[in-house]
Coordinates of C-alpha atoms and ligand atoms in Angstrom, one line a residue:
M17 CA -35.3 -40.1 -7.8
A18 CA -33.6 -43.5 -8.0
I19 CA -29.8 -43.7 -7.4
N20 CA -29.1 -44.9 -11.0
E21 CA -31.1 -42.0 -12.3
Q22 CA -28.9 -39.5 -10.3
T23 CA -25.8 -41.1 -11.6
S24 CA -27.0 -40.9 -15.1
H25 CA -27.8 -37.2 -14.6
K26 CA -24.2 -36.7 -13.3
D27 CA -22.8 -38.6 -16.3
Q28 CA -25.0 -36.6 -18.7
R29 CA -23.8 -33.4 -17.2
A30 CA -20.2 -34.3 -17.2
D31 CA -20.5 -35.3 -20.9
F32 CA -22.3 -32.0 -21.6
Y33 CA -19.5 -30.0 -19.9
K34 CA -16.9 -31.8 -21.9
R35 CA -18.7 -31.0 -25.2
I36 CA -19.2 -27.3 -24.5
D37 CA -15.7 -27.0 -23.2
G38 CA -14.6 -27.4 -26.8
E39 CA -16.5 -24.2 -27.6
N40 CA -14.8 -22.3 -24.7
M41 CA -17.9 -22.4 -22.6
T42 CA -18.5 -23.6 -19.0
P43 CA -21.7 -23.8 -16.8
L44 CA -22.2 -21.0 -14.4
W45 CA -24.1 -23.2 -11.9
E46 CA -20.9 -25.1 -11.0
V47 CA -19.1 -21.9 -10.0
L48 CA -21.8 -19.4 -9.1
H49 CA -21.3 -19.6 -5.3
A50 CA -17.5 -18.9 -5.7
L51 CA -18.1 -16.1 -8.2
V52 CA -20.6 -14.4 -5.9
P53 CA -19.7 -15.2 -2.3
Q54 CA -22.0 -14.1 0.5
E55 CA -19.2 -12.2 2.1
P56 CA -15.7 -11.2 0.9
S57 CA -13.8 -14.5 0.6
A58 CA -10.4 -13.6 -1.1
A59 CA -7.4 -15.8 -0.4
C60 CA -5.7 -13.2 1.9
D61 CA -4.3 -13.9 5.4
P62 CA -3.1 -11.6 8.1
A63 CA 0.7 -11.5 8.2
I64 CA 3.6 -9.5 9.7
W65 CA 7.1 -8.8 8.6
H66 CA 9.3 -8.0 11.6
W67 CA 12.1 -5.5 10.9
K68 CA 14.6 -7.6 12.9
D69 CA 14.1 -10.5 10.4
V70 CA 13.8 -8.4 7.3
K71 CA 16.6 -6.0 7.7
P72 CA 19.5 -8.6 7.4
Y73 CA 18.0 -10.0 4.2
L74 CA 17.5 -6.5 2.7
L75 CA 21.2 -5.7 3.5
E76 CA 22.3 -9.0 2.1
S77 CA 20.4 -8.3 -1.2
G78 CA 22.6 -5.2 -1.4
T79 CA 25.7 -7.5 -1.7
L80 CA 24.1 -9.6 -4.5
I81 CA 22.8 -7.0 -7.0
T82 CA 23.2 -3.3 -7.5
A83 CA 20.2 -0.9 -7.7
E84 CA 21.1 -0.2 -11.3
E85 CA 21.2 -3.9 -12.4
A86 CA 18.0 -4.7 -10.4
V87 CA 16.3 -1.5 -11.7
R88 CA 14.6 -1.5 -8.3
R89 CA 16.2 -3.6 -5.5
V90 CA 13.1 -4.7 -3.7
L91 CA 12.0 -7.6 -1.6
I92 CA 8.3 -8.1 -2.3
L93 CA 6.0 -8.6 0.8
E94 CA 3.9 -11.5 -0.4
N95 CA 0.7 -12.4 1.3
P96 CA 1.2 -16.0 2.6
A97 CA -2.2 -17.0 1.0
M98 CA -1.1 -15.8 -2.4
R99 CA 2.6 -16.8 -2.7
G100 CA 4.0 -16.3 -6.2
E101 CA 1.5 -13.6 -7.1
S102 CA 3.5 -10.6 -5.9
L103 CA 0.5 -9.4 -4.0
I104 CA -0.1 -8.3 -0.4
T105 CA -3.9 -8.0 -0.7
P106 CA -6.0 -8.9 -3.8
S107 CA -5.7 -5.3 -5.0
L108 CA -2.3 -4.1 -3.8
Y109 CA 1.4 -4.7 -4.1
A110 CA 3.9 -3.9 -1.4
G111 CA 7.7 -4.3 -1.1
L112 CA 10.7 -3.0 0.8
Q113 CA 13.3 -1.2 -1.3
L114 CA 17.0 -0.7 -0.5
I115 CA 19.2 2.0 -2.0
L116 CA 22.9 2.1 -0.9
P117 CA 25.2 5.1 -0.8
D118 CA 25.9 6.6 -4.2
E119 CA 23.6 4.2 -6.0
V120 CA 21.0 5.2 -8.7
A121 CA 17.8 3.4 -9.6
P122 CA 17.3 4.4 -13.2
S123 CA 14.5 6.6 -14.6
H124 CA 11.3 5.0 -15.9
R125 CA 7.6 5.6 -15.9
H126 CA 4.5 3.4 -15.8
T127 CA 0.7 3.7 -15.5
Q128 CA 0.8 2.1 -12.0
S129 CA 0.9 4.7 -9.2
A130 CA 3.4 4.2 -6.4
L131 CA 3.8 5.4 -2.9
R132 CA 6.8 5.4 -0.6
F133 CA 6.8 5.4 3.1
I134 CA 10.4 5.9 4.4
V135 CA 11.3 3.2 6.9
D136 CA 15.1 3.5 7.7
G137 CA 17.9 5.8 6.9
R138 CA 18.0 9.3 5.6
G139 CA 19.4 11.3 2.7
A140 CA 18.2 9.4 -0.4
Y141 CA 16.2 11.3 -2.9
T142 CA 13.5 10.5 -5.4
A143 CA 12.9 12.6 -8.5
V144 CA 9.4 12.9 -10.0
D145 CA 8.9 14.7 -13.3
G146 CA 11.9 17.0 -12.9
E147 CA 11.9 17.7 -9.2
R148 CA 13.9 15.9 -6.4
T149 CA 12.9 15.5 -2.8
T150 CA 15.1 14.3 0.0
M151 CA 13.7 11.4 2.0
F152 CA 13.5 11.2 5.8
P153 CA 12.0 8.4 7.9
G154 CA 8.2 8.7 8.0
D155 CA 7.9 10.8 4.9
F156 CA 5.0 9.8 2.6
I157 CA 6.1 10.3 -1.0
I158 CA 4.0 9.8 -4.2
T159 CA 5.0 8.8 -7.7
P160 CA 1.9 9.5 -9.8
S161 CA 0.8 7.4 -12.7
W162 CA 2.9 8.0 -15.9
T163 CA 5.5 10.3 -14.2
W164 CA 9.2 9.8 -14.8
H165 CA 10.9 8.7 -11.6
D166 CA 14.3 7.7 -10.4
H167 CA 16.0 7.4 -7.0
G168 CA 19.5 8.1 -5.8
N169 CA 21.4 8.2 -2.5
D170 CA 23.8 11.2 -2.2
G171 CA 23.3 11.4 1.6
I172 CA 22.8 14.5 3.6
D173 CA 24.9 16.7 5.9
G174 CA 28.0 14.8 4.8
A175 CA 26.7 11.4 5.8
V176 CA 25.5 8.7 3.4
E177 CA 23.8 5.6 4.7
P178 CA 21.6 2.8 3.3
V179 CA 18.0 3.9 2.9
V180 CA 15.0 1.6 3.0
W181 CA 11.4 2.4 2.2
L182 CA 8.0 0.7 1.8
D183 CA 6.7 0.8 -1.8
G184 CA 2.9 0.4 -2.3
L185 CA 1.6 0.1 -5.8
D186 CA -1.8 -0.4 -7.5
I187 CA -0.4 -3.1 -9.8
P188 CA -3.4 -5.6 -9.6
I189 CA -5.9 -2.8 -10.2
I190 CA -4.1 -1.6 -13.3
R191 CA -3.7 -5.2 -14.5
M192 CA -7.4 -5.8 -14.0
F193 CA -8.2 -3.0 -16.4
G194 CA -5.6 -4.1 -18.9
A195 CA -4.1 -0.6 -18.7
A196 CA -0.5 -1.4 -17.9
F197 CA 2.1 0.6 -19.9
A198 CA 5.7 1.3 -19.0
E199 CA 8.8 2.8 -20.6
N200 CA 12.4 3.5 -19.7
L201 CA 13.9 7.0 -20.1
G202 CA 17.2 5.4 -21.2
E203 CA 19.1 7.6 -18.7
R204 CA 20.2 6.9 -15.2
S205 CA 18.7 10.1 -13.9
Q206 CA 16.2 12.4 -15.4
P207 CA 17.2 16.1 -15.8
V208 CA 16.4 18.3 -12.8
L209 CA 14.0 21.0 -14.0
R210 CA 12.9 22.7 -10.7
N211 CA 14.4 23.4 -7.3
Q212 CA 13.7 21.2 -4.3
G213 CA 10.7 22.4 -2.5
D214 CA 9.0 23.8 -5.7
S215 CA 5.8 21.8 -5.5
D216 CA 5.7 22.3 -1.7
A217 CA 5.9 26.0 -2.1
R218 CA 3.1 26.0 -4.8
Y219 CA 0.7 23.7 -3.1
A220 CA 1.5 22.8 0.5
H221 CA 0.8 26.2 2.1
N222 CA -3.0 26.3 1.9
M223 CA -2.5 28.3 -1.3
Q224 CA -2.1 27.5 -5.0
P225 CA -0.9 29.6 -7.9
V226 CA -3.8 31.5 -9.6
T227 CA -2.4 30.1 -12.8
N228 CA -2.6 26.6 -11.5
Q229 CA -2.8 24.1 -14.4
H230 CA -2.3 20.9 -12.5
A231 CA -4.5 18.4 -14.4
S232 CA -3.6 15.1 -12.8
K233 CA -5.9 13.1 -10.6
T234 CA -3.0 12.8 -8.1
S235 CA -2.0 15.4 -5.5
P236 CA 0.4 18.0 -6.8
I237 CA 2.3 17.6 -3.5
F238 CA 4.6 14.6 -3.8
N239 CA 6.3 14.7 -0.4
Y240 CA 4.3 14.8 2.8
P241 CA 7.1 15.2 5.4
Y242 CA 6.7 13.2 8.6
E243 CA 7.7 16.2 10.7
R244 CA 4.4 18.0 9.7
S245 CA 2.1 15.0 9.8
R246 CA 3.5 13.9 13.1
E247 CA 2.9 17.4 14.6
A248 CA -0.7 17.4 13.5
L249 CA -1.3 14.1 15.2
A250 CA 0.5 15.2 18.4
H251 CA -1.7 18.3 18.5
L252 CA -4.9 16.4 18.0
A253 CA -3.9 13.7 20.6
R254 CA -3.4 16.5 23.2
H255 CA -6.4 18.6 22.4
S256 CA -9.1 16.5 21.0
E257 CA -11.0 13.3 21.6
V258 CA -9.3 10.0 20.8
N259 CA -11.5 7.7 18.7
A260 CA -12.2 4.4 20.5
W261 CA -11.5 2.4 17.4
Q262 CA -8.8 4.2 15.6
G263 CA -7.1 6.6 18.0
V264 CA -6.2 9.8 16.2
K265 CA -6.3 8.9 12.5
M266 CA -5.9 11.3 9.7
R267 CA -5.8 10.8 5.9
Y268 CA -3.4 12.5 3.5
T269 CA -5.3 14.8 1.1
N270 CA -4.9 16.3 -2.3
P271 CA -5.0 20.1 -1.5
L272 CA -6.7 20.9 -4.8
T273 CA -9.7 18.6 -4.1
G274 CA -9.7 17.7 -0.5
G275 CA -10.0 14.1 -1.6
W276 CA -7.4 11.3 -1.3
A277 CA -3.8 12.2 -2.3
M278 CA -3.8 9.4 -4.9
P279 CA -6.7 8.2 -7.0
T280 CA -6.3 4.5 -6.4
I281 CA -4.6 4.3 -3.0
G282 CA -5.8 5.8 0.2
T283 CA -3.1 6.7 2.8
C284 CA -3.5 7.5 6.5
L285 CA -1.3 8.2 9.5
Q286 CA -2.7 7.4 13.0
L287 CA -1.5 7.9 16.6
L288 CA -2.4 5.5 19.4
P289 CA -1.8 6.9 22.8
A290 CA 0.2 4.7 25.2
H291 CA -2.0 2.0 26.7
F292 CA -4.6 2.5 24.0
D293 CA -7.0 -0.6 23.9
G294 CA -8.9 -0.1 20.6
K295 CA -12.3 -1.6 19.8
P296 CA -12.6 -3.9 16.7
H297 CA -13.4 -2.5 13.3
R298 CA -13.8 -4.1 9.9
S299 CA -14.0 -2.8 6.4
T300 CA -14.0 -4.0 2.8
D301 CA -10.6 -2.4 2.1
G302 CA -7.7 -4.6 3.2
A303 CA -4.8 -2.5 4.5
V304 CA -1.1 -2.5 4.7
Y305 CA 0.5 -1.0 7.9
S306 CA 4.0 0.4 8.5
V307 CA 4.9 1.0 12.1
A308 CA 6.6 4.4 12.4
E309 CA 6.9 4.5 16.2
G310 CA 5.9 2.5 19.2
H311 CA 5.1 -1.0 20.3
G312 CA 1.7 -2.7 20.4
R313 CA -0.5 -5.5 19.1
A314 CA -2.9 -6.0 16.2
R315 CA -5.7 -8.5 16.8
I316 CA -7.0 -9.5 13.4
R317 CA -10.1 -11.8 13.4
R318 CA -12.4 -13.5 11.1
G319 CA -14.9 -16.1 12.4
E320 CA -12.9 -18.7 14.3
R321 CA -9.6 -17.5 13.0
E322 CA -7.4 -15.0 14.8
A323 CA -3.9 -13.6 14.4
V324 CA -2.3 -11.6 17.2
L325 CA 0.6 -9.7 15.7
E326 CA 3.0 -8.1 18.1
F327 CA 4.6 -5.1 16.4
G328 CA 7.4 -2.6 16.9
P329 CA 9.1 0.1 14.9
K330 CA 9.7 -0.5 11.2
D331 CA 7.5 -3.7 11.2
H332 CA 4.9 -4.2 8.5
F333 CA 1.6 -6.0 8.6
V334 CA -1.4 -6.7 6.5
V335 CA -5.1 -6.8 7.4
P336 CA -7.2 -8.6 4.9
P337 CA -10.5 -7.2 3.6
W338 CA -13.4 -7.8 6.0
W339 CA -11.3 -9.2 8.8
S340 CA -11.8 -7.2 12.0
L341 CA -8.9 -5.3 13.5
S342 CA -8.3 -4.1 17.1
L343 CA -5.2 -2.1 17.8
E344 CA -3.5 -2.0 21.2
A345 CA -0.6 0.2 22.1
E346 CA 1.9 -0.3 24.9
T347 CA 3.8 2.8 24.2
E348 CA 2.7 5.8 22.1
T349 CA 2.4 4.4 18.6
V350 CA 2.3 5.9 15.1
L351 CA 1.1 3.8 12.1
F352 CA 1.1 4.6 8.4
S353 CA -1.4 2.6 6.4
F354 CA -2.6 2.3 2.8
S355 CA -5.6 0.6 1.1
D356 CA -7.7 0.7 -2.1
R357 CA -10.4 2.7 -0.3
P358 CA -10.5 5.5 -3.0
V359 CA -11.4 3.0 -5.7
Q360 CA -14.1 1.3 -3.5
E361 CA -15.6 4.7 -2.6
A362 CA -15.6 5.8 -6.3
L363 CA -17.5 2.6 -7.1
G364 CA -19.9 2.7 -4.2
L365 CA -18.5 -0.5 -2.7
M366 CA -17.1 0.6 0.6
R367 CA -18.6 -1.0 3.7
E368 CA -17.3 -0.7 7.2
E369 CA -18.4 -1.7 10.7
F370 CA -17.4 -0.3 14.1
L371 CA -18.0 -3.3 16.4
Ligands
1HN429 C1 8.7 0.6 -9.3 O1 8.8 1.4 -10.3 C2 9.3 1.0 -8.1 O2 10.0 3.1 -8.9 C3 9.2 0.2 -7.0 O3 10.7 2.5 -7.0 C4 8.6 -1.0 -7.0 C5 7.3 -2.6 -8.2 C6 6.7 -3.0 -9.4 C7 6.7 -2.2 -10.5 C8 7.4 -1.0 -10.5 C9 10.0 2.3 -8.0 C10 8.0 -1.4 -8.2 C11 8.0 -0.6 -9.3

């Protein structure tokens, strides 16, 4: 084909694209490769937020706005490859929330599901559909879709201190479905309808009421205390084999189904023994990590690119989908993590490789 023939093809096409543009149409062949990449190609980079850098800003935010005015006083953890989008991975939102002594974060509900992993301080509470639970570091707490929730900080044992937790929400997933609804209760705190520990007594003792009517897709347990999860990991670390890729890793379950605790977000807690030198693993679910205990290193690789993230207690980091992760621990380490794995499993999309 002669050169001027090629140019005229190009011109003809450009002219064609312009004309169909007026009909809200566009040619697939110009975007096909980007729409259907050969491998996951989302704009999502590895990143870490060190507690020593984050904590002063969180406390400063406490001098600028009250929890009540902010509704939720949160500093969003934004993926550096998606600034401005309020996302930490393509499918997940994460942020660090501060509640000061005697503050209240007013009651509302929304179709997005939320998780909390308590990072710093003790004695704040969250209330979910009429029941309060007191928060301690390392607790994993769930706010199921469309449940009224508010937070407060009355302290415990006569001491009241600032409390910080990690929020994880399925905001992008709900947005993709066009299924986002929210409403305010119009009151600072919802009425308390049940005693603390009620859902725990009903569902967290390997039993359930014979009259159980829990219909939600989310676990009926809304606080998985660190004390118990940590004990399970310690026992397994002492008495069973340590996985060469993941150490001792457990997932939080819904006791009614044995499945994930939340329908859209999978949550895990894992222990890496001191001097653990893990093999690389990759999976299609990008994950957010919160360091509960210990010091170590996350090596996150994709092709020629590598991030080596040195972590310590209360640090947070993100592993993008399909990047390989190797974990190393200097001291005994405990990591909380969450991802969109339940959604990928439900849709038959999950892939993972132990390298
Ligand atoms: C929310 O309701 C909470 O209830 C935290 O604590 C973070 C981020 C976006 C939308 C709603 C909370 C949130 C949120």
